[in-house]
XYZ file of C-alpha atoms in Angstrom:
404
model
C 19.220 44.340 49.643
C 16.222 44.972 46.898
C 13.439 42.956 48.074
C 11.053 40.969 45.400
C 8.039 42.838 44.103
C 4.737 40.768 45.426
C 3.500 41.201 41.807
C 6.364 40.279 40.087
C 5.888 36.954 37.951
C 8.449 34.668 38.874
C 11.011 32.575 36.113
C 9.293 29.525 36.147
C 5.677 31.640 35.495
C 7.854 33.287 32.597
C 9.103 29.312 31.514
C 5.059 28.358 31.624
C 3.579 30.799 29.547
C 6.309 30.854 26.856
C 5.366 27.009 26.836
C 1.873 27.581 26.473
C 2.269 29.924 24.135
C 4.714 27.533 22.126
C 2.249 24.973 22.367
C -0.604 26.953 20.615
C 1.855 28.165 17.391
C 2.481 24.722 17.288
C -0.864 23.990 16.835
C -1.867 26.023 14.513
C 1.195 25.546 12.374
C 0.486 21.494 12.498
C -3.179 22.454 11.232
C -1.867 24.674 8.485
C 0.667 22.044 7.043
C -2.534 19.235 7.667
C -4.560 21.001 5.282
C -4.006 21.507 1.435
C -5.601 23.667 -0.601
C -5.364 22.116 -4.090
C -3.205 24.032 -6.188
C -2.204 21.850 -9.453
C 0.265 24.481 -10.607
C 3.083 23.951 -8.113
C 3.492 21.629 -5.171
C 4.319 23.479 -1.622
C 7.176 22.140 0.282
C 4.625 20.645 2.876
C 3.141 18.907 -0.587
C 6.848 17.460 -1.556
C 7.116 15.594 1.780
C 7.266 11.935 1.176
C 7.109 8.387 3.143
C 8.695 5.019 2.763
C 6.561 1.520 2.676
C 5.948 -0.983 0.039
C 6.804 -1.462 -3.612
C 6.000 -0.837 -7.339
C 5.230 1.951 -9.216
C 3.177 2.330 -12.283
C 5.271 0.270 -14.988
C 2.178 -1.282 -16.232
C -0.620 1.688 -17.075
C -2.521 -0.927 -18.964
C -5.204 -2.814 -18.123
C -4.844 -7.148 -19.209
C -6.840 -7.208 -22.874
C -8.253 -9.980 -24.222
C -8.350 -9.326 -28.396
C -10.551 -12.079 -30.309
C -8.921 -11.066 -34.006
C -11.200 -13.780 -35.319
C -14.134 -16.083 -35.334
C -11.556 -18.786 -34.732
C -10.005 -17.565 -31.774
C -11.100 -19.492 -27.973
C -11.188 -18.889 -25.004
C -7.820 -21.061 -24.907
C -5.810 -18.806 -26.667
C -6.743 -15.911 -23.802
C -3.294 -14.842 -22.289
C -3.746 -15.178 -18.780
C -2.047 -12.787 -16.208
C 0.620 -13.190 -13.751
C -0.840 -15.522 -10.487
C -0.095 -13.242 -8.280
C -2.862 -10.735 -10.045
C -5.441 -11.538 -7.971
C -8.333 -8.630 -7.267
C -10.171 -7.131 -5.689
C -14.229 -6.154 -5.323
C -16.052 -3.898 -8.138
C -17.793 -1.407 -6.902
C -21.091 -0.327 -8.401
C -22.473 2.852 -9.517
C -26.221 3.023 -9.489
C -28.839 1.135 -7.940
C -31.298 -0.772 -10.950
C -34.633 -0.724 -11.457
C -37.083 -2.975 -10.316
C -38.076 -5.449 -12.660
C -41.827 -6.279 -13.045
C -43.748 -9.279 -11.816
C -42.570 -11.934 -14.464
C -39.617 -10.595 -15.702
C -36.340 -12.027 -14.609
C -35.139 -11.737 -11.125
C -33.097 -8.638 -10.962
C -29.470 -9.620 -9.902
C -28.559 -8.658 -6.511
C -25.639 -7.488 -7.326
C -26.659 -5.649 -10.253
C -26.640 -2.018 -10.656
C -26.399 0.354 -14.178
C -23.202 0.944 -14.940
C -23.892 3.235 -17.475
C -22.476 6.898 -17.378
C -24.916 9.127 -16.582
C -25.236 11.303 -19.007
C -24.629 14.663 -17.123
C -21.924 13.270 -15.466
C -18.420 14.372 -16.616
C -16.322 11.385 -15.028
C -17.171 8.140 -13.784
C -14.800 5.234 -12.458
C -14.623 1.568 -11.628
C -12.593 0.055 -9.206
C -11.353 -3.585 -9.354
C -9.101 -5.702 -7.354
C -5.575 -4.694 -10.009
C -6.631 -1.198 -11.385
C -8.846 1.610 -10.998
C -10.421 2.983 -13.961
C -11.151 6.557 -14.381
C -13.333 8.204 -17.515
C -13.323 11.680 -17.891
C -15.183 13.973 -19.923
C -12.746 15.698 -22.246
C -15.242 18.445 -23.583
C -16.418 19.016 -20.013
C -13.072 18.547 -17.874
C -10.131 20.860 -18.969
C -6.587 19.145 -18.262
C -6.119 20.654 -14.616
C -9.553 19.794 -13.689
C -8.783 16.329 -15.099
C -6.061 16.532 -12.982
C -7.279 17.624 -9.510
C -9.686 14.682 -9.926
C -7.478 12.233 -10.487
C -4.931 13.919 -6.788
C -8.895 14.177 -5.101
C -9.113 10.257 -5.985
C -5.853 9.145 -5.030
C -5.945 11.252 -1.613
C -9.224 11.266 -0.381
C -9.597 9.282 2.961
C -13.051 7.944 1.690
C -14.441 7.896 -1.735
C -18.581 7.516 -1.458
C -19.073 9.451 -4.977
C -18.352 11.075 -7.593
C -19.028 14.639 -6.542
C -16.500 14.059 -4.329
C -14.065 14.672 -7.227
C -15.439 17.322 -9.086
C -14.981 18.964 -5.224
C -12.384 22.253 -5.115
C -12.571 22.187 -1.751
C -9.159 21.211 0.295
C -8.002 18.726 1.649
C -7.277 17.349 5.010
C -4.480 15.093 5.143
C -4.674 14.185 9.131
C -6.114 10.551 7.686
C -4.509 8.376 5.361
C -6.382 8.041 1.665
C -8.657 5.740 0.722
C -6.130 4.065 -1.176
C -3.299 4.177 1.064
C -0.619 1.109 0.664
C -2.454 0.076 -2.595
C -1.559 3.359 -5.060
C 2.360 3.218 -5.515
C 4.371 6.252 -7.098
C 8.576 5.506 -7.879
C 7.830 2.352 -5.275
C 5.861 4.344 -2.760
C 2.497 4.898 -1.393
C 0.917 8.055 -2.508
C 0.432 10.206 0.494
C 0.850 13.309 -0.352
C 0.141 16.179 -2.916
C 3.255 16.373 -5.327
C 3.289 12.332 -5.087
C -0.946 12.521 -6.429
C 0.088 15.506 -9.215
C 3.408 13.707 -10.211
C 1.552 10.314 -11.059
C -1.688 11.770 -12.283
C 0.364 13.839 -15.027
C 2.161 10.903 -15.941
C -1.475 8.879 -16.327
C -2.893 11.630 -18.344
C 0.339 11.238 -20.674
C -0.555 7.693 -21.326
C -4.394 8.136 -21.028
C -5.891 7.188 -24.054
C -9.409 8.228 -25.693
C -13.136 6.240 -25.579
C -16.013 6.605 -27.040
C -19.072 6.269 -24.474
C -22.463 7.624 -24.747
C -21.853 9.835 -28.158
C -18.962 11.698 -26.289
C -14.950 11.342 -26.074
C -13.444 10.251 -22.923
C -9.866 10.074 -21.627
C -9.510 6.688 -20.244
C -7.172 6.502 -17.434
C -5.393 3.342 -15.541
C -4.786 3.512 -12.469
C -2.883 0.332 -11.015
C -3.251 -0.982 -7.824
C -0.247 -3.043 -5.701
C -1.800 -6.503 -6.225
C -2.472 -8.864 -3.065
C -2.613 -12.177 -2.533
C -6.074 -14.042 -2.318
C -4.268 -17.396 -1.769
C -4.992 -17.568 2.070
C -8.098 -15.544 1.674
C -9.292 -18.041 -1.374
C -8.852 -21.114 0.759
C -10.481 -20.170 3.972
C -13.646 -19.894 1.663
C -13.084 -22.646 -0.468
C -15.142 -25.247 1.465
C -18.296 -23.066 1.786
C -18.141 -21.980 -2.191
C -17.184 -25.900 -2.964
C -21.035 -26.026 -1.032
C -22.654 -23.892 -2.208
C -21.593 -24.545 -6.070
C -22.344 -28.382 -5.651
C -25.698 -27.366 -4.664
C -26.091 -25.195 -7.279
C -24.364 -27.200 -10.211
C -22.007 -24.480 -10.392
C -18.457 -24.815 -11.184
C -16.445 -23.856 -8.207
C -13.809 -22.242 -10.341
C -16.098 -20.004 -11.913
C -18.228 -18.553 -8.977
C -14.176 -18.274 -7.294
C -13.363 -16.135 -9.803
C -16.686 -14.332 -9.064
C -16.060 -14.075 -4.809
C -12.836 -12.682 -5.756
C -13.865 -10.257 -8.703
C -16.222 -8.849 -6.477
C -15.065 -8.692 -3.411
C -11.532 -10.110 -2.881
C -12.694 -12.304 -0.635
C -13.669 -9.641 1.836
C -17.408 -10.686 3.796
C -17.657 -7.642 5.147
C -17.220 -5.038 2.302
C -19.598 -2.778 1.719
C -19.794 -0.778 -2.149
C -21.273 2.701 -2.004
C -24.252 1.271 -4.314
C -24.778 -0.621 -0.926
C -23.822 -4.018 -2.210
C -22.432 -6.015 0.974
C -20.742 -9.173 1.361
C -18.506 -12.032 -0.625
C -20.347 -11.658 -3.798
C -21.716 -8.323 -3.469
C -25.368 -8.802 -2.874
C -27.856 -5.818 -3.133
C -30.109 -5.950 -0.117
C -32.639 -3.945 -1.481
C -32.944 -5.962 -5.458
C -32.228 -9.139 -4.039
C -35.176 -11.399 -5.897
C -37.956 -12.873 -4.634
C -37.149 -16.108 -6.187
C -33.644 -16.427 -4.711
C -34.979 -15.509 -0.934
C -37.828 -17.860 -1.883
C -35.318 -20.497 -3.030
C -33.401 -19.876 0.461
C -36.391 -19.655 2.882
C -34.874 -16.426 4.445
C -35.213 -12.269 3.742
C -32.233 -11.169 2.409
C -31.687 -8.056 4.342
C -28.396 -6.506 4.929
C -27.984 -7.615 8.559
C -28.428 -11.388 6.602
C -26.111 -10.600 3.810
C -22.913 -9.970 5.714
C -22.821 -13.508 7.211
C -20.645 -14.903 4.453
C -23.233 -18.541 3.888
C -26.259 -16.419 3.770
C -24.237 -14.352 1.159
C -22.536 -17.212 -0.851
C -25.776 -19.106 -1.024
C -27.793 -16.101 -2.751
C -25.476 -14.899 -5.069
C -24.776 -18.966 -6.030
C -28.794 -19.071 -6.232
C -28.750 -16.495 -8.626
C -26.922 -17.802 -10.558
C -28.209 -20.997 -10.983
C -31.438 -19.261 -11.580
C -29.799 -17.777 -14.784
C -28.086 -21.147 -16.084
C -30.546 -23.479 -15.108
C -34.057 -21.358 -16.141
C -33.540 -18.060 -17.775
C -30.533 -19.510 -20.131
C -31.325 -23.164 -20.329
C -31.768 -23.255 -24.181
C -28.535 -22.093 -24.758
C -27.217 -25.131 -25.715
C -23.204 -24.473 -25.570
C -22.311 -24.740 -21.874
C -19.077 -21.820 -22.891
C -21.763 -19.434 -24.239
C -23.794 -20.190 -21.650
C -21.217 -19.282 -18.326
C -20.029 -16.040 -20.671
C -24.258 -15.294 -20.629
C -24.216 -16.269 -16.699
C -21.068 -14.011 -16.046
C -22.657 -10.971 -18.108
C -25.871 -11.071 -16.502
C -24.968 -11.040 -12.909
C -22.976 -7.586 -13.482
C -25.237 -6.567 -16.286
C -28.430 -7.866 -16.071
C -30.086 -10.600 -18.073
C -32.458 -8.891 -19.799
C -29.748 -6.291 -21.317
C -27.503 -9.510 -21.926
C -30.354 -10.972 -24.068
C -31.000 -7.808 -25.846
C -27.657 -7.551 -27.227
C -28.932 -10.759 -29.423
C -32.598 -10.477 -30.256
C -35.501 -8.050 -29.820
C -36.838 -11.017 -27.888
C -35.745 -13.753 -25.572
C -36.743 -16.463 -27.484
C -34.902 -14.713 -30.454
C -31.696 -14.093 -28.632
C -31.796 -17.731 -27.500
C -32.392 -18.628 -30.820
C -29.511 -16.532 -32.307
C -26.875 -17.168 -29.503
C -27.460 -21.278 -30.416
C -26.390 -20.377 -34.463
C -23.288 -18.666 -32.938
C -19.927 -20.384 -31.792
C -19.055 -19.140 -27.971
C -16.012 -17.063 -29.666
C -18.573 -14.654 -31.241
C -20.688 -14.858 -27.982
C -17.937 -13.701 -26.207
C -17.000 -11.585 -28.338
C -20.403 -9.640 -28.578
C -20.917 -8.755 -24.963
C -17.054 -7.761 -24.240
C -16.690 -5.291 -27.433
C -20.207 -4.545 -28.293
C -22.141 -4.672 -24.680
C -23.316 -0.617 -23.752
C -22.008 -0.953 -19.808
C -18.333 -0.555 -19.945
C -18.433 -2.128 -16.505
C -20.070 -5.647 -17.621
C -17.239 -5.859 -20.675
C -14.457 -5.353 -18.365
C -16.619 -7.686 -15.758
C -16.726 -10.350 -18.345
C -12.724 -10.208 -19.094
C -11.895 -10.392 -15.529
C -13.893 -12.978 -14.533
C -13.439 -15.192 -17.839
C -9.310 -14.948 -16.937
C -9.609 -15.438 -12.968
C -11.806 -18.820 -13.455
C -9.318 -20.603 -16.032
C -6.476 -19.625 -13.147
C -8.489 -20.987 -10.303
C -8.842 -24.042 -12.490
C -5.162 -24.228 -12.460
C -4.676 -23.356 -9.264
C -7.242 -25.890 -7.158
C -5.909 -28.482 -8.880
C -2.265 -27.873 -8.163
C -2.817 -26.833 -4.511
C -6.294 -27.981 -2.609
């Protein structure tokens, strides 16, 4: 009877290092499929997998317009968007410049939203859309392309240089965008989803003309959400706060929501925080004067500390800074503009000084006031600012009145 070598490994020592083994290929196979290597020519089968969830694709490329064909045309005849568009928070570009002692206060939540001029893309995100600019001279169509995949699967977005990146990417973590970019009815997870839609943007992109060069202007929608809940847990403290301001509620609603959905925690990667997008660092010394309190960042993410300076500013603008504008409509478009824009680029767009601008807005009717800042304004930002909030205040009007 043959005896059993000492030394000789027994079955289930054979069965543990085949697992092991087993284990490790799986390992490294997992981390090869996790990581993609951009390649906008052709999609890899781990790059055509797919996942279920949510709905709507991208039927509507275009962002809501608001065309004033004449002199005639009010703010009546705007054509106001579905209720259930409801958005989001703009984020900001660049930090602004100080203002000197005896200008006007700069705007917390301003920032320049100006290209910078050796920049090749730049993009805005609201609360329905996402748009993208793109350099055409600079940006050939793939590159164009892998920005718009790096944007719509990166699992955070902090700048631009992110896009211009070559680098891969790893998809262990879900993008940035997850659940809110939709491709054919589903959330974009993966590469051949991101190439598929950004082709088809491209194909409808259309071309801009921004700081003497030609940009490809691309839409990128985002599944809309519902503010309704969101709108009336803060109603009560923006009621407050606009009472105390002699604000209209509707109006600095439509602000909350425009920049920052409602969200008192949000944080933009200009470093604006909170329900209305404060800037910790530019918020004025007359508003923390006016409030009795430093308006740090620790401050500005409790959602009355918040509220209150962002409805300070703003009283500042319509109650001092544009108190001789004696329409109340050009006025609140003035108001709107210079909390994205800045007040002293608002003015400039109507007179070398402010008593001139003043003094010109008064011999215009609000139509052509309007009209000025969203066609003729230099930040692309503050025009589209200026749409969005103009539309989002006449539907809160509606909507407070029919439901709180």
């Amino acid at each position: 009877m043959m005896t059993k070598s000492r030394h000789m490994p027994t079955l289930p020592m054979y069965l543990l290092l085949g697992s092991i083994a087993w284990s490790a290929l799986s390992v490294v196979g997992l981390a090869a499929f996790l990581v993609w290597h951009q390649d906008t020519d052709g999609p890899t089968a781990a790059q055509s997998m797919n996942v279920s969830a949510l709905v709507r694709g991208v039927e509507d490329l275009s962002p809501v317009s608001l065309p004033l064909k004449s002199e005639e045309n009010t703010a009546a005849s705007i054509k106001m968007p579905s209720e259930s568009r409801f958005s989001q928070s703009v984020e900001r570009a660049q930090k602004p410049d100080l203002k000197k002692v005896g200008d006007p206060p700069v705007n917390p939540a301003q920032v320049d939203g100006k290209i910078a001029s050796d920049a090749p893309l730049d993009y805005m995100v609201f609360g329905d859309e996402i748009i993208v600019l793109l350099d055409t001279a600079r940006l050939d169509e793939r590159a164009q392309q892998r920005v718009l995949v790096r944007l719509m699967l990166l699992p955070e977005l902090k700048s631009v240089e992110q896009l211009l990146d070559t680098k891969g990417i790893a998809l262990l973590r879900l993008p940035n965008f997850y659940g809110r970019i939709l491709w054919q009815g589903k959330p974009v997870r993966y590469p051949l989803q991101a190439q598929q839609m950004a082709r088809a943007l491209l194909a409808r992109a259309r071309p801009v003309q921004e700081l003497g060069h030609t940009w490809r202007e691309v839409h990128i929608p985002l599944k809309e959400v519902a503010y309704h809940d969101r709108a009336v847990r803060w109603h009560d403290l923006i009621v407050r706060e606009s009472r105390r301001n002699r604000l209209d509620v509707a109006l600095v609603s439509a602000i909350v929501e425009t920049e920052s959905g409602y969200r008192p925690h949000v944080k933009s990667r200009s470093g604006a925080v909170g329900l209305m997008q404060v800037m910790p660092k530019q918020a004025a010394q007359d508003v923390m004067k006016q409030l009795g309190k430093r308006l740090d960042e620790r401050a500005l993410l409790n959602p009355e500390t918040n509220v209150a300076a962002g409805s300070a500013y703003l009283a500042l603008l319509k109650h001092h800074y544009l108190a001789g504008v004696k329409n109340p409509r050009s006025r609140e478009y003035l108001m709107v503009a210079s909390y994205n824009g800045g007040i002293n680029a608002v003015l400039k767009q109507f007179g070398k000084t402010r008593e001139q601008a003043i003094a010109r807005i008064n011999r215009l009717k609000p139509e052509q006031v309007y009209r000025i800042i969203r066609y003729q304004f230099p930040r692309r930002e503050t025009r589209l600012y200026l749409e969005k909030v103009v539309q989002r205040k006449a539907r809160y009007q509606q909507w407070w009145q029919q439901n709180v």
